[in-house]
PDB file of N, CA and C in Angstrom:
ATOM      1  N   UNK A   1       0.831  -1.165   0.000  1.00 87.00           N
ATOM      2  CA  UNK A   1       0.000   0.000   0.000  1.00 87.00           C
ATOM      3  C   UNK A   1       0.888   1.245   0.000  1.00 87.00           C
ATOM      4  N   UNK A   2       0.574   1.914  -1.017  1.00 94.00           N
ATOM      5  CA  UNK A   2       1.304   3.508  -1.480  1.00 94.00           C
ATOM      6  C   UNK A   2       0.679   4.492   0.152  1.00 94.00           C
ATOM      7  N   UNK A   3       1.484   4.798   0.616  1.00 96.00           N
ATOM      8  CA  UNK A   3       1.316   6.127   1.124  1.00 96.00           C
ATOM      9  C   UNK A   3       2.028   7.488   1.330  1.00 96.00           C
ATOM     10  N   UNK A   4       0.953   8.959   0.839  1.00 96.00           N
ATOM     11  CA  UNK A   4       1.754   9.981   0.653  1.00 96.00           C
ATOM     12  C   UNK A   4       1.301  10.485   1.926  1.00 96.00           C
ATOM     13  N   UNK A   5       2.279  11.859   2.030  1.00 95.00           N
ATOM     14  CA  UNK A   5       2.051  12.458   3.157  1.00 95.00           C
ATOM     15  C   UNK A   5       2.951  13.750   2.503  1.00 95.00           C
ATOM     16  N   UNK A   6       1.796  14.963   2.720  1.00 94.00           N
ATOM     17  CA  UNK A   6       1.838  15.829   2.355  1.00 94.00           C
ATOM     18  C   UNK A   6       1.742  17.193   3.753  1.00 94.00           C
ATOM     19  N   UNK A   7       2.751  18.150   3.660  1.00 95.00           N
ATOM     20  CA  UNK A   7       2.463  18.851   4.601  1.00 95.00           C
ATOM     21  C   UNK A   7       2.588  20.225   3.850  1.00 95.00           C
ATOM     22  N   UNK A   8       1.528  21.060   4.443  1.00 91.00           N
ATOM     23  CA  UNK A   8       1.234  22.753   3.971  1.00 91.00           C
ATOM     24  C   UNK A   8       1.554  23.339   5.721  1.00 91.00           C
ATOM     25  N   UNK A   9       2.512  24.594   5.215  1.00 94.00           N
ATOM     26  CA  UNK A   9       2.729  25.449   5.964  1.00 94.00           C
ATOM     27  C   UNK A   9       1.766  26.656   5.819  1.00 94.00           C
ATOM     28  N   UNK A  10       1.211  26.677   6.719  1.00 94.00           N
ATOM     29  CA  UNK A  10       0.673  28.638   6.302  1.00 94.00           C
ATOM     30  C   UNK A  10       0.654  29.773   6.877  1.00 94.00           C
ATOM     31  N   UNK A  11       1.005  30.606   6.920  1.00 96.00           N
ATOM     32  CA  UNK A  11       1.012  31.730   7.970  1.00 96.00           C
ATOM     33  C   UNK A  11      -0.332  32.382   8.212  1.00 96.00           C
ATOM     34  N   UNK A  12      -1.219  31.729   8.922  1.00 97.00           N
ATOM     35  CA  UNK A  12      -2.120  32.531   9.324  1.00 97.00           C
ATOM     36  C   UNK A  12      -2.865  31.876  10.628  1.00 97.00           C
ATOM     37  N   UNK A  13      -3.805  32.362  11.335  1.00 96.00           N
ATOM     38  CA  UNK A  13      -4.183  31.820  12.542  1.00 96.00           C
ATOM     39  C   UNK A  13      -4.772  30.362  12.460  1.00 96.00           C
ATOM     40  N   UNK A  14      -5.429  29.657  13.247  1.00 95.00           N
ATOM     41  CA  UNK A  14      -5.761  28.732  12.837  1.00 95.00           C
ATOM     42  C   UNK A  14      -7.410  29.000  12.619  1.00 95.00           C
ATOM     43  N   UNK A  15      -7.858  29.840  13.181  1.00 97.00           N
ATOM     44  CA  UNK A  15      -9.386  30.428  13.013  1.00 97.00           C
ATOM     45  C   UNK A  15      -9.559  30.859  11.911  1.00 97.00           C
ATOM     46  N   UNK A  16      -8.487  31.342  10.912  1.00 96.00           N
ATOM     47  CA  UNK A  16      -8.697  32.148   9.635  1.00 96.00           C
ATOM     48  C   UNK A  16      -8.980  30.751   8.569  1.00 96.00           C
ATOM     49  N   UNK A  17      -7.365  29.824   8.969  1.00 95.00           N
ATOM     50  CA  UNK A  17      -7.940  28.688   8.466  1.00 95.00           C
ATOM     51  C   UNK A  17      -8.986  27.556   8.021  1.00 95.00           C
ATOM     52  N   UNK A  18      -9.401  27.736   9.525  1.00 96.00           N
ATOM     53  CA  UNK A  18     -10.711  27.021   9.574  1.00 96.00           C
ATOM     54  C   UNK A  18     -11.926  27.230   9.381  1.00 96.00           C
ATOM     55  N   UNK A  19     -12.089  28.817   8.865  1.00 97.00           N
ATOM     56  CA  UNK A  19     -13.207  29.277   8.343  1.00 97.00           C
ATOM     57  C   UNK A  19     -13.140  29.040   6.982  1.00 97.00           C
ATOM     58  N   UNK A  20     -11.704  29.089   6.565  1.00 96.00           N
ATOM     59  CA  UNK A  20     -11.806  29.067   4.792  1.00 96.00           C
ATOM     60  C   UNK A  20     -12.129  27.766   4.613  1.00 96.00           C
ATOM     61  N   UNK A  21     -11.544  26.649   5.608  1.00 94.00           N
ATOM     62  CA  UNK A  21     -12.447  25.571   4.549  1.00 94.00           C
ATOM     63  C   UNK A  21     -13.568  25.242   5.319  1.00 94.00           C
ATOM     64  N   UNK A  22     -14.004  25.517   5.565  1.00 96.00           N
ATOM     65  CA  UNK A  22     -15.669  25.600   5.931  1.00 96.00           C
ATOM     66  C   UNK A  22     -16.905  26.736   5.041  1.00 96.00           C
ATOM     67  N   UNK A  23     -15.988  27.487   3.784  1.00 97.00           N
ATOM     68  CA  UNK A  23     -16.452  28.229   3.185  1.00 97.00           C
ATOM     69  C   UNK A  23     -16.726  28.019   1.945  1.00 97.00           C
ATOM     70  N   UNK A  24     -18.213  27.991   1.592  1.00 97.00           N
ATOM     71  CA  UNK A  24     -18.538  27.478   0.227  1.00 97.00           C
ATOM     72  C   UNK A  24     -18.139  28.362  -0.540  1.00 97.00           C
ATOM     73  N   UNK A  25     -17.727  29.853  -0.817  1.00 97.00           N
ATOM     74  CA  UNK A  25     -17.980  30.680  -1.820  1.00 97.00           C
ATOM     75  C   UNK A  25     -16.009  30.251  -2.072  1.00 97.00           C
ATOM     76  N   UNK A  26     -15.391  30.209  -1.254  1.00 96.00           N
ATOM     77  CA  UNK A  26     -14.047  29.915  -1.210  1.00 96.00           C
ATOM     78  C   UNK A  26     -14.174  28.296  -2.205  1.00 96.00           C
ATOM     79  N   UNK A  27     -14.920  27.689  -1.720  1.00 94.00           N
ATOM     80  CA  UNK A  27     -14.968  26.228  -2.445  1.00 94.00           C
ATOM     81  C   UNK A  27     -15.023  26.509  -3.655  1.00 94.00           C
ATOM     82  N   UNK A  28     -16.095  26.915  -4.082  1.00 94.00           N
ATOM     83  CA  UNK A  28     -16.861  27.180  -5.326  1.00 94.00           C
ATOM     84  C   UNK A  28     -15.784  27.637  -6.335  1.00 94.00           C
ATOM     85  N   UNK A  29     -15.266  28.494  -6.098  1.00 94.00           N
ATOM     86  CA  UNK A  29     -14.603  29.256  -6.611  1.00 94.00           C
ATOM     87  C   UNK A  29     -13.294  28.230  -6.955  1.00 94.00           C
ATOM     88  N   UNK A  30     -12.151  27.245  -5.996  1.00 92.00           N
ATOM     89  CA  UNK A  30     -11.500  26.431  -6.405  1.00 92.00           C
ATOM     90  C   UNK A  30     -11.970  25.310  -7.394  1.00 92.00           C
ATOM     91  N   UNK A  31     -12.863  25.253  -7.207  1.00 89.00           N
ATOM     92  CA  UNK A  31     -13.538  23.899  -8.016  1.00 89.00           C
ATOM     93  C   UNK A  31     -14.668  24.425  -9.325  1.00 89.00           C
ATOM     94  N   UNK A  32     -13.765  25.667  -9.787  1.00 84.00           N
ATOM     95  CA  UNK A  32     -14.684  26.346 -10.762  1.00 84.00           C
ATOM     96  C   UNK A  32     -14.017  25.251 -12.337  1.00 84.00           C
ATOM     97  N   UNK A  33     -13.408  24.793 -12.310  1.00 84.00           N
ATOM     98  CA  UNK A  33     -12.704  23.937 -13.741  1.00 84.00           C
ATOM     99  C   UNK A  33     -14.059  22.344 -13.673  1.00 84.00           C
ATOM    100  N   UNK A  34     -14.327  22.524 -12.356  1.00 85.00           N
ATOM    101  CA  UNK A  34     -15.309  20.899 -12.789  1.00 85.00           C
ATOM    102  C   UNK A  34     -16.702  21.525 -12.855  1.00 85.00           C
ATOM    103  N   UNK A  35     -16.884  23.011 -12.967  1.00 86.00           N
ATOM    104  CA  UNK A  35     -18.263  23.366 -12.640  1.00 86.00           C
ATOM    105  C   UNK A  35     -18.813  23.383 -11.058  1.00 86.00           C
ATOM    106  N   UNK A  36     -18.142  23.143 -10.720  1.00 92.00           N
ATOM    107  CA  UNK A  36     -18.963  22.325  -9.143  1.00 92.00           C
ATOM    108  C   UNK A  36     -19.677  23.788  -8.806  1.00 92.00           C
ATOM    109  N   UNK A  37     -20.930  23.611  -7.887  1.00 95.00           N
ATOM    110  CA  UNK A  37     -21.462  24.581  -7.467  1.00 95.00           C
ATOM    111  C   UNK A  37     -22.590  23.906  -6.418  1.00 95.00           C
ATOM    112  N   UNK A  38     -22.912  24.727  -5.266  1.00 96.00           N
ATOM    113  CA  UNK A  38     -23.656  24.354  -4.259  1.00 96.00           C
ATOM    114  C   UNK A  38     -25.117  24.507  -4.540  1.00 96.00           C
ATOM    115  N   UNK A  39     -25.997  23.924  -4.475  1.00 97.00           N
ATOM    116  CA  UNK A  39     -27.374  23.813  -5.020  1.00 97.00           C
ATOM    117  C   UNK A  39     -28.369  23.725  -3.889  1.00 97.00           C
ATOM    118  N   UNK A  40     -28.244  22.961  -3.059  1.00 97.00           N
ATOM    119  CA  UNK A  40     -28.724  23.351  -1.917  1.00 97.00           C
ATOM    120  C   UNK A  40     -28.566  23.128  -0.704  1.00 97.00           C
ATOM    121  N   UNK A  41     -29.791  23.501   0.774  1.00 97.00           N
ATOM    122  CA  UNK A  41     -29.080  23.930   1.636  1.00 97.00           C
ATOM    123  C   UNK A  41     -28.054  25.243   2.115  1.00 97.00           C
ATOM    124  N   UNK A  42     -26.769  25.312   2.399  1.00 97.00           N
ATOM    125  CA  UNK A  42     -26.088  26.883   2.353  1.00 97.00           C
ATOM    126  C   UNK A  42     -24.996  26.184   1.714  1.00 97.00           C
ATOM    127  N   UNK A  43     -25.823  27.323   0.309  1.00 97.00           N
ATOM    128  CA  UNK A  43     -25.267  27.826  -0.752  1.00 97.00           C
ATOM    129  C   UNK A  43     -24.307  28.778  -0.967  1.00 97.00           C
ATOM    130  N   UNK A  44     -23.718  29.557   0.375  1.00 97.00           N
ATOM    131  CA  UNK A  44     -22.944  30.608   0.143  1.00 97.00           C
ATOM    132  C   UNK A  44     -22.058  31.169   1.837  1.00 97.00           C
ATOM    133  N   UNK A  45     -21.037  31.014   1.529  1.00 97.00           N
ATOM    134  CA  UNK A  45     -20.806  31.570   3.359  1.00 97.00           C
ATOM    135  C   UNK A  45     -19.893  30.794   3.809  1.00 97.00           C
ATOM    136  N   UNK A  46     -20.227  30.954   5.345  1.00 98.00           N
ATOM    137  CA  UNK A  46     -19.998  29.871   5.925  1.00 98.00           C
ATOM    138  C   UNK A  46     -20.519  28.780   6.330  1.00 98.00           C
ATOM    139  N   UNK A  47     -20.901  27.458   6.678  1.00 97.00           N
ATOM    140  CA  UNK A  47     -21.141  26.329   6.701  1.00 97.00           C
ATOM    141  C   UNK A  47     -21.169  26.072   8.083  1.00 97.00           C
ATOM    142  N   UNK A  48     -21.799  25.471   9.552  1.00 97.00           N
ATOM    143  CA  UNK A  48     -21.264  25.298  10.447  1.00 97.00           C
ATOM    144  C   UNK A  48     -22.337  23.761  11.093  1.00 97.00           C
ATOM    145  N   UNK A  49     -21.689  23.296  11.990  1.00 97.00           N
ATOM    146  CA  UNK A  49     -22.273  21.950  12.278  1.00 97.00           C
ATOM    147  C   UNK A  49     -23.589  21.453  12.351  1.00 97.00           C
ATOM    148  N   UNK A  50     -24.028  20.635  11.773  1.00 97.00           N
ATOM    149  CA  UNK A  50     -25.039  19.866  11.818  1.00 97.00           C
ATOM    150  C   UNK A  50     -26.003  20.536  10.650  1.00 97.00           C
ATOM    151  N   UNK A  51     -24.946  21.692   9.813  1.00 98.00           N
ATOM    152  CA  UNK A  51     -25.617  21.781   8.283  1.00 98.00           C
ATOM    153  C   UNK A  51     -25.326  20.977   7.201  1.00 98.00           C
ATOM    154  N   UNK A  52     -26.313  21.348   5.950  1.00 98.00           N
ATOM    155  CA  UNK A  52     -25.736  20.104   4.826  1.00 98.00           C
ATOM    156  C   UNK A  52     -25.629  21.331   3.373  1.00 98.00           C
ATOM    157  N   UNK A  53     -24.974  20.468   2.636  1.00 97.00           N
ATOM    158  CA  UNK A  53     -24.750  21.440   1.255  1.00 97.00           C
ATOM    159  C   UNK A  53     -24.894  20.585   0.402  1.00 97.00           C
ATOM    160  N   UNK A  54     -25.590  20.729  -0.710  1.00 97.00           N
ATOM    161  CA  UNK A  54     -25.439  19.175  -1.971  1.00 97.00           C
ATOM    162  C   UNK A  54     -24.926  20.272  -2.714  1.00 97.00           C
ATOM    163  N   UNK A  55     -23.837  19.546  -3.224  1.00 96.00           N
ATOM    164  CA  UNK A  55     -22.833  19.778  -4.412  1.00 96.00           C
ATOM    165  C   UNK A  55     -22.865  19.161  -5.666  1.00 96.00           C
ATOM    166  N   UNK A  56     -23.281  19.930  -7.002  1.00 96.00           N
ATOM    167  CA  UNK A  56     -23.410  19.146  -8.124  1.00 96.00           C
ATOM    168  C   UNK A  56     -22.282  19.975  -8.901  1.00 96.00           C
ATOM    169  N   UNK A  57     -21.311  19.158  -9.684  1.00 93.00           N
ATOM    170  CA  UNK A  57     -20.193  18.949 -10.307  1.00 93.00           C
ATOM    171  C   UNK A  57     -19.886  18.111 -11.861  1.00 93.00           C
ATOM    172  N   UNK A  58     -19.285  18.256 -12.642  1.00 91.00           N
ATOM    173  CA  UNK A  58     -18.881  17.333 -13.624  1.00 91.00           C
ATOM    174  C   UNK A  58     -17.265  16.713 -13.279  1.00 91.00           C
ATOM    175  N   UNK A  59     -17.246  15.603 -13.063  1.00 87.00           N
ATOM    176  CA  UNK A  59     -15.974  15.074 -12.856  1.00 87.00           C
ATOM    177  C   UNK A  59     -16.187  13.666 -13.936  1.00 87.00           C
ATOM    178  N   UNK A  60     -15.044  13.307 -14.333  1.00 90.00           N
ATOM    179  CA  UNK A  60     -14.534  12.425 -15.014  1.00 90.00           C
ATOM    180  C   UNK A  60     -16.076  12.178 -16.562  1.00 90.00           C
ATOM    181  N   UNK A  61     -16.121  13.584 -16.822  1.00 91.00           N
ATOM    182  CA  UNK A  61     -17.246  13.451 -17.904  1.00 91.00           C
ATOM    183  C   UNK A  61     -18.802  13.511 -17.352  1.00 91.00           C
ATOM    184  N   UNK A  62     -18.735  13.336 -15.832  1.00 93.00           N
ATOM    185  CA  UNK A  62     -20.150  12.892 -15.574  1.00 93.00           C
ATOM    186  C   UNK A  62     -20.881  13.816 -14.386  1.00 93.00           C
ATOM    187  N   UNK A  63     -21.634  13.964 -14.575  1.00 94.00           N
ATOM    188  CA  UNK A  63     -22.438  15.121 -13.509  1.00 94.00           C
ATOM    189  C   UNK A  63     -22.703  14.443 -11.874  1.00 94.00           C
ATOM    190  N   UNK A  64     -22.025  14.407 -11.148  1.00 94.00           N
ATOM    191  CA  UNK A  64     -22.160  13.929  -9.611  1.00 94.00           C
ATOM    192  C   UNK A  64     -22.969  15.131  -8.808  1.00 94.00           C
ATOM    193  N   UNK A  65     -24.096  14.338  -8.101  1.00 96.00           N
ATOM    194  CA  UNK A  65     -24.755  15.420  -7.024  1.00 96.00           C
ATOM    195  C   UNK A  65     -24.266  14.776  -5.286  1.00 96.00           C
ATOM    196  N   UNK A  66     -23.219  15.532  -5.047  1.00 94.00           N
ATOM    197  CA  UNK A  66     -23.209  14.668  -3.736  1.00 94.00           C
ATOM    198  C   UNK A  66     -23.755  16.098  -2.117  1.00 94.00           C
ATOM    199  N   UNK A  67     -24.594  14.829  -1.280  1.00 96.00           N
ATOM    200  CA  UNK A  67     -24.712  15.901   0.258  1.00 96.00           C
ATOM    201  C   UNK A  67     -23.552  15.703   0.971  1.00 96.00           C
ATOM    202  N   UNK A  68     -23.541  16.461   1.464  1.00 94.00           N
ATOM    203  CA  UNK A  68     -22.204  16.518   2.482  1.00 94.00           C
ATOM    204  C   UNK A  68     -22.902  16.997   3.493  1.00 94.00           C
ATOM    205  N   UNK A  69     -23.081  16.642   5.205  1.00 95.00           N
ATOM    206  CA  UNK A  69     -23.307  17.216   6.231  1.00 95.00           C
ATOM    207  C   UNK A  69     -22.024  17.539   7.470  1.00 95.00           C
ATOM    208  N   UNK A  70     -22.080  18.668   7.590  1.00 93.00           N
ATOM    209  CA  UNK A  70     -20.686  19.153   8.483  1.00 93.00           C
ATOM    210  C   UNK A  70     -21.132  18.697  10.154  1.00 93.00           C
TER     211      UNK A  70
END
C-alpha cells in the first residue's frame, strides 16, 4: 500500500484557516474547472455543524450530485 504524506505550511491563525475551509464561496470558486457549485441547503458563506450542502459537479465526464453534512 502507497502512502503519501503531504504537509502545507501557512502563515495565518488557525481560526482564519478554519473558516476558509468551511467556506462554500471559497470552495466554489477552487472547483470552478469541474463546474462544481452548491445547489442546496447553504449555498454561500460559511457552513457550520449539523448543516448540509449538496454539491453538483462534472468530474470524469459525468455530472455527480453529492450531500455533504458538516
Amino acid at each position: 500500500m502507497t502512502t503519501i504524506n503531504l504537509t502545507t505550511k501557512i502563515k495565518a491563525s488557525k481560526q482564519i484557516v478554519f473558516d476558509a475551509s468551511r467556506n462554500i464561496d471559497i470552495h466554489q470558486q477552487s472547483a470552478s474547472s469541474s463546474k462544481e457549485k452548491a445547489i442546496s441547503g447553504v449555498t454561500s458563506g460559511l457552513i457550520n455543524l449539523n448543516e448540509t450542502v449538496t454539491w453538483r459537479g462534472k468530474h470524469f465526464g459525468f455530472y455527480f450530485t453529492q450531500i455533504q453534512r458538516i
